[in-house]
Amino acid sequence: MPQNVLSILTFLPLVGAVILLFMKRPQDLPDDHGHEAHPHDAHSEEETSKPAKDPARTAICVAAMLFAVLPFLLSLGMFLQFDPGFTANMQGIGRHIQYIEDRSWISIGDMHIRYKMGVDGISILLILLTTFLMVLCVGYSCRTKARLKEFMVFLLLLEAGLIGVFCALDLILFYIFWEAMLIPMYFLIGIFGHERRIHAAIKFFLFTFAGSIFMLIAIVATYMIAGTFDLLALSDPTNPAGSLLPNHDPRALMYLYSAFALAFMIKVPMFPFHTWLPDAHVEAPTAGSAILAGVMLKMGTYGFVRFCLPLFPVQAQQSAGLFITLAVIGIIYGSIVAAVQPDAKKLVAYSSVAHLGFVVLGIFSFNRIGLQGALIQNINHGISTPMLFFIVGMLYDRRHTREITQFGGLKMVVPFMATMLLLATLSSVAVPFFNGFVGEFTILQGSFLSSNGGMVTTALAATGMILSAVYMLWWFQRLMLGPINHAVNKHLPDLTRSEWLVLTPLVVMIFWIGLGSPYWTSKMEVPANSLSVAIGEKWDTSQPQGAILAGAKPVEHHEESATPEVKTEVQPSVTEPEPTTETVPIEPNKIKPEATLEPQGKANTPEGTLPNSSESKETSPNVTPPVKNNEEKRAEPNAEKLKPADDKKPKEGARRSTPHKIASSRRTEVSATWE
């Protein structure tokens, strides 16, 4: 790969947009009534029955597709050559960053802004997802009737901004790309949208821009504290800048963290900042909705992982309860509201609120299982939801309506489209063997094993999976099953060749991730594990698996499960007299007479633990005969359960009575170092 591969990848779509501007503008196609189509016409994206060929239209489509395919091939090559186990000799985010480009960009006095870019296993997948979806969006948008050239230009500009967001390692550079992608999306909604397109475009821009202003203030304040915009330096505790930031006033750091988090919450969007999303989705053209749901919403979750957690780990831990609560509310609220939507596109939009609530829940579970589940669910949502939007757009092209009641019984008319919709629906519902199951199940497991989550939180979040099955399957039933209620639906065409080319790659990805998820998760495993350890993992050690992952010995729980008569928590001793000078020293093969009163279970031997039964006493020559005193006859449960046997110190094995709950109450605290 070239040394400046990220710059080529980022600005290649921009070059394509500039070239398209100098190409001849194709003529707008007429609508069904013979009139010239308008960008906001309800039929402006319909594929007419073989209109007269326009060489300018063909040239625009070919050029746009070329500059969409080239970045995809380049990102695919980067992905295939990416080393998932790469580790640099530094701490922080830079430990796993590859393809780094670092140049001096802007210098004003002592202030230096650098052009610094790089990717790790988390961002490389999002870049690949962006370029992959853009190829499908450009291919689908070739049917656009009005202002085709302008539409393709805005799509390519949007792609350049999105790739830059996932590559930037300088705070100012990140902010520039973050704001730059707002402009093309604003015009895609405002010019090419539907009836309420202006309202939706302004609402989208104001919500996102308001959060961005607070983030810019936080970026400037971070520079005033640490003296740099370099994200790698800020996240490295061995760097002077990285040591200044966490040692600053905790209250000021909480304000900075809140400003960053607010911008990312709006972009996700999380409850209660989600109200811009349904309007933007419904009014945007089909390709705009697909790229908005597939990639743009991921900028918010990416911001949490890339900025909030590594730069403000203590503040992120302190606010975890709030974010988990909002995530669960978003899951339940989004599912309930989606179930009552009469508009098919708005139903899919509200389902995004619920699905991204799962992603936020996984992030703030603060353990490697939940974080990896959140990251792979980011990718899964970027595949299944755009597929749903594409199919809704195809139905709209045929019927010019999105009202669910206007459909029904389409399975007999368009069987291939019904099959594709069923696959996308099952993926969204998170059925096993589909990609959605891999992410949501892992998130729920991480939440259950997290001390930030727990059983109640996980149970509430799991209701979202049940509710998603309710509204998605009911939605499919009303669209495709039952009798044909409207005569106009009897003559709808099935999938065209171009529609097959758009939907088939998405189906392949659904099953590839669902059946072969290790191939994808292996890319992000190392940076995700390092990040979760650095911010301080949270495990519920009352759960056997949580205790094992927190660092306890797996043998402890195995022995306890094999011996049900011994309780997991040893009851406190009734009496534990101190040894006196008259006590005879215990030989290695002796049992201490002064054993504390414990529940009858296992007797101690130098070799390990043996069942406290008459058969074991008869067969073991090293065990002392039973004493007459019934209380002394009860042997203390073997302390070797808590630690491996130490033949050199048999006395300690006979005396120790540390309760298991002390060993299982360990918690991983916030750490400033990366493993």
PDB file of C-alpha atoms in Angstrom, residues 187-320:
ATOM      1  CA  PHE A 187     -28.661  19.265   0.411  1.00  0.00           C
ATOM      2  CA  LEU A 188     -29.538  15.620  -0.240  1.00  0.00           C
ATOM      3  CA  ILE A 189     -32.478  15.952   2.137  1.00  0.00           C
ATOM      4  CA  GLY A 190     -33.410  19.540   1.314  1.00  0.00           C
ATOM      5  CA  ILE A 191     -33.286  19.265  -2.489  1.00  0.00           C
ATOM      6  CA  PHE A 192     -34.004  15.613  -3.252  1.00  0.00           C
ATOM      7  CA  GLY A 193     -36.323  14.832  -0.350  1.00  0.00           C
ATOM      8  CA  HIS A 194     -40.101  14.628  -0.231  1.00  0.00           C
ATOM      9  CA  GLU A 195     -42.891  16.982   0.816  1.00  0.00           C
ATOM     10  CA  ARG A 196     -41.499  18.115   4.199  1.00  0.00           C
ATOM     11  CA  ARG A 197     -37.878  18.009   3.052  1.00  0.00           C
ATOM     12  CA  ILE A 198     -36.989  21.587   4.099  1.00  0.00           C
ATOM     13  CA  HIS A 199     -38.254  21.088   7.645  1.00  0.00           C
ATOM     14  CA  ALA A 200     -36.381  17.789   7.982  1.00  0.00           C
ATOM     15  CA  ALA A 201     -33.143  19.204   6.527  1.00  0.00           C
ATOM     16  CA  ILE A 202     -33.116  22.221   8.840  1.00  0.00           C
ATOM     17  CA  LYS A 203     -33.942  20.098  11.873  1.00  0.00           C
ATOM     18  CA  PHE A 204     -31.166  17.653  11.035  1.00  0.00           C
ATOM     19  CA  PHE A 205     -28.629  20.435  10.565  1.00  0.00           C
ATOM     20  CA  LEU A 206     -29.555  22.391  13.704  1.00  0.00           C
ATOM     21  CA  PHE A 207     -29.497  19.367  15.998  1.00  0.00           C
ATOM     22  CA  THR A 208     -26.135  18.136  14.758  1.00  0.00           C
ATOM     23  CA  PHE A 209     -24.554  21.582  14.539  1.00  0.00           C
ATOM     24  CA  ALA A 210     -25.650  22.497  18.074  1.00  0.00           C
ATOM     25  CA  GLY A 211     -23.864  19.472  19.469  1.00  0.00           C
ATOM     26  CA  SER A 212     -20.828  20.214  17.323  1.00  0.00           C
ATOM     27  CA  ILE A 213     -20.462  23.698  18.823  1.00  0.00           C
ATOM     28  CA  PHE A 214     -20.181  22.258  22.322  1.00  0.00           C
ATOM     29  CA  MET A 215     -17.651  19.741  21.049  1.00  0.00           C
ATOM     30  CA  LEU A 216     -15.568  22.530  19.495  1.00  0.00           C
ATOM     31  CA  ILE A 217     -15.520  24.383  22.824  1.00  0.00           C
ATOM     32  CA  ALA A 218     -14.357  21.200  24.531  1.00  0.00           C
ATOM     33  CA  ILE A 219     -11.626  20.707  21.913  1.00  0.00           C
ATOM     34  CA  VAL A 220     -10.280  24.223  22.506  1.00  0.00           C
ATOM     35  CA  ALA A 221     -10.420  23.728  26.289  1.00  0.00           C
ATOM     36  CA  THR A 222      -8.561  20.431  25.948  1.00  0.00           C
ATOM     37  CA  TYR A 223      -5.814  22.227  24.036  1.00  0.00           C
ATOM     38  CA  MET A 224      -5.569  24.881  26.758  1.00  0.00           C
ATOM     39  CA  ILE A 225      -5.014  22.135  29.319  1.00  0.00           C
ATOM     40  CA  ALA A 226      -2.719  19.736  27.452  1.00  0.00           C
ATOM     41  CA  GLY A 227      -1.199  21.986  24.784  1.00  0.00           C
ATOM     42  CA  THR A 228      -1.925  19.707  21.837  1.00  0.00           C
ATOM     43  CA  PHE A 229      -4.707  18.496  19.560  1.00  0.00           C
ATOM     44  CA  ASP A 230      -2.939  15.189  18.939  1.00  0.00           C
ATOM     45  CA  LEU A 231      -5.275  12.368  19.936  1.00  0.00           C
ATOM     46  CA  LEU A 232      -2.441   9.848  20.258  1.00  0.00           C
ATOM     47  CA  ALA A 233      -0.532  12.088  22.656  1.00  0.00           C
ATOM     48  CA  LEU A 234      -3.631  12.892  24.698  1.00  0.00           C
ATOM     49  CA  SER A 235      -4.432   9.209  25.211  1.00  0.00           C
ATOM     50  CA  ASP A 236      -0.864   8.199  26.094  1.00  0.00           C
ATOM     51  CA  PRO A 237      -0.216   8.427  29.864  1.00  0.00           C
ATOM     52  CA  THR A 238       3.550   8.341  29.265  1.00  0.00           C
ATOM     53  CA  ASN A 239       3.300  11.491  27.131  1.00  0.00           C
ATOM     54  CA  PRO A 240       3.426  14.872  28.931  1.00  0.00           C
ATOM     55  CA  ALA A 241       0.144  15.910  27.309  1.00  0.00           C
ATOM     56  CA  GLY A 242      -1.460  12.608  28.271  1.00  0.00           C
ATOM     57  CA  SER A 243      -0.413  13.074  31.889  1.00  0.00           C
ATOM     58  CA  LEU A 244      -1.669  16.662  32.129  1.00  0.00           C
ATOM     59  CA  LEU A 245      -5.234  15.948  31.043  1.00  0.00           C
ATOM     60  CA  PRO A 246      -6.263  13.284  33.608  1.00  0.00           C
ATOM     61  CA  ASN A 247      -4.614  15.225  36.457  1.00  0.00           C
ATOM     62  CA  HIS A 248      -6.634  18.367  35.783  1.00  0.00           C
ATOM     63  CA  ASP A 249      -9.595  19.535  37.890  1.00  0.00           C
ATOM     64  CA  PRO A 250     -12.147  16.656  37.887  1.00  0.00           C
ATOM     65  CA  ARG A 251     -15.089  19.057  37.624  1.00  0.00           C
ATOM     66  CA  ALA A 252     -13.603  20.727  34.542  1.00  0.00           C
ATOM     67  CA  LEU A 253     -12.917  17.324  33.009  1.00  0.00           C
ATOM     68  CA  MET A 254     -16.537  16.337  33.568  1.00  0.00           C
ATOM     69  CA  TYR A 255     -17.657  19.457  31.670  1.00  0.00           C
ATOM     70  CA  LEU A 256     -15.346  18.594  28.788  1.00  0.00           C
ATOM     71  CA  TYR A 257     -16.515  15.007  28.743  1.00  0.00           C
ATOM     72  CA  SER A 258     -20.153  16.129  28.778  1.00  0.00           C
ATOM     73  CA  ALA A 259     -19.587  18.418  25.790  1.00  0.00           C
ATOM     74  CA  PHE A 260     -18.052  15.613  23.737  1.00  0.00           C
ATOM     75  CA  ALA A 261     -20.726  13.166  24.867  1.00  0.00           C
ATOM     76  CA  LEU A 262     -23.571  15.540  23.967  1.00  0.00           C
ATOM     77  CA  ALA A 263     -22.372  15.814  20.364  1.00  0.00           C
ATOM     78  CA  PHE A 264     -22.138  12.040  20.088  1.00  0.00           C
ATOM     79  CA  MET A 265     -25.496  11.458  21.789  1.00  0.00           C
ATOM     80  CA  ILE A 266     -27.219  13.671  19.217  1.00  0.00           C
ATOM     81  CA  LYS A 267     -25.512  11.898  16.341  1.00  0.00           C
ATOM     82  CA  VAL A 268     -26.338   8.349  17.529  1.00  0.00           C
ATOM     83  CA  PRO A 269     -29.125   9.510  18.305  1.00  0.00           C
ATOM     84  CA  MET A 270     -29.922   8.624  21.904  1.00  0.00           C
ATOM     85  CA  PHE A 271     -33.122   9.333  23.750  1.00  0.00           C
ATOM     86  CA  PRO A 272     -34.198  12.167  24.181  1.00  0.00           C
ATOM     87  CA  PHE A 273     -32.134  13.659  21.290  1.00  0.00           C
ATOM     88  CA  HIS A 274     -33.592  11.314  18.681  1.00  0.00           C
ATOM     89  CA  THR A 275     -36.434  13.455  17.325  1.00  0.00           C
ATOM     90  CA  TRP A 276     -34.524  14.644  14.247  1.00  0.00           C
ATOM     91  CA  LEU A 277     -33.926  11.109  12.999  1.00  0.00           C
ATOM     92  CA  PRO A 278     -37.437   9.979  11.916  1.00  0.00           C
ATOM     93  CA  ASP A 279     -38.033  13.214   9.986  1.00  0.00           C
ATOM     94  CA  ALA A 280     -34.655  13.001   8.248  1.00  0.00           C
ATOM     95  CA  HIS A 281     -35.153   9.348   7.307  1.00  0.00           C
ATOM     96  CA  VAL A 282     -38.685   9.759   6.024  1.00  0.00           C
ATOM     97  CA  GLU A 283     -37.988  12.843   3.922  1.00  0.00           C
ATOM     98  CA  ALA A 284     -34.570  11.817   2.591  1.00  0.00           C
ATOM     99  CA  PRO A 285     -34.233   9.986  -0.736  1.00  0.00           C
ATOM    100  CA  THR A 286     -33.658   6.255  -0.495  1.00  0.00           C
ATOM    101  CA  ALA A 287     -29.881   6.424  -0.933  1.00  0.00           C
ATOM    102  CA  GLY A 288     -29.701   9.229   1.626  1.00  0.00           C
ATOM    103  CA  SER A 289     -31.636   7.160   4.180  1.00  0.00           C
ATOM    104  CA  ALA A 290     -29.402   4.142   3.537  1.00  0.00           C
ATOM    105  CA  ILE A 291     -26.148   6.038   4.063  1.00  0.00           C
ATOM    106  CA  LEU A 292     -27.602   7.974   7.003  1.00  0.00           C
ATOM    107  CA  ALA A 293     -28.606   4.808   8.846  1.00  0.00           C
ATOM    108  CA  GLY A 294     -25.692   2.711   7.650  1.00  0.00           C
ATOM    109  CA  VAL A 295     -22.782   5.042   8.379  1.00  0.00           C
ATOM    110  CA  MET A 296     -23.650   8.505   9.695  1.00  0.00           C
ATOM    111  CA  LEU A 297     -25.287   7.264  12.880  1.00  0.00           C
ATOM    112  CA  LYS A 298     -22.141   5.224  13.566  1.00  0.00           C
ATOM    113  CA  MET A 299     -20.183   8.450  13.903  1.00  0.00           C
ATOM    114  CA  GLY A 300     -21.785   8.942  17.319  1.00  0.00           C
ATOM    115  CA  THR A 301     -20.919   5.500  18.678  1.00  0.00           C
ATOM    116  CA  TYR A 302     -17.452   5.790  17.140  1.00  0.00           C
ATOM    117  CA  GLY A 303     -16.982   9.107  18.937  1.00  0.00           C
ATOM    118  CA  PHE A 304     -17.696   7.489  22.292  1.00  0.00           C
ATOM    119  CA  VAL A 305     -15.143   4.747  21.670  1.00  0.00           C
ATOM    120  CA  ARG A 306     -12.481   6.949  20.068  1.00  0.00           C
ATOM    121  CA  PHE A 307     -12.678  10.091  22.250  1.00  0.00           C
ATOM    122  CA  CYS A 308     -14.832   9.873  25.374  1.00  0.00           C
ATOM    123  CA  LEU A 309     -13.543   6.580  26.759  1.00  0.00           C
ATOM    124  CA  PRO A 310      -9.767   6.943  26.244  1.00  0.00           C
ATOM    125  CA  LEU A 311      -9.538  10.678  27.051  1.00  0.00           C
ATOM    126  CA  PHE A 312     -11.960  10.752  30.003  1.00  0.00           C
ATOM    127  CA  PRO A 313     -12.038   7.221  31.491  1.00  0.00           C
ATOM    128  CA  VAL A 314     -12.928   8.308  35.029  1.00  0.00           C
ATOM    129  CA  GLN A 315     -15.754  10.555  33.881  1.00  0.00           C
ATOM    130  CA  ALA A 316     -17.045   7.816  31.560  1.00  0.00           C
ATOM    131  CA  GLN A 317     -17.148   5.396  34.482  1.00  0.00           C
ATOM    132  CA  GLN A 318     -18.993   7.908  36.627  1.00  0.00           C
ATOM    133  CA  SER A 319     -21.650   8.530  33.970  1.00  0.00           C
ATOM    134  CA  ALA A 320     -22.095   4.899  32.937  1.00  0.00           C
TER     135      ALA A 320
END
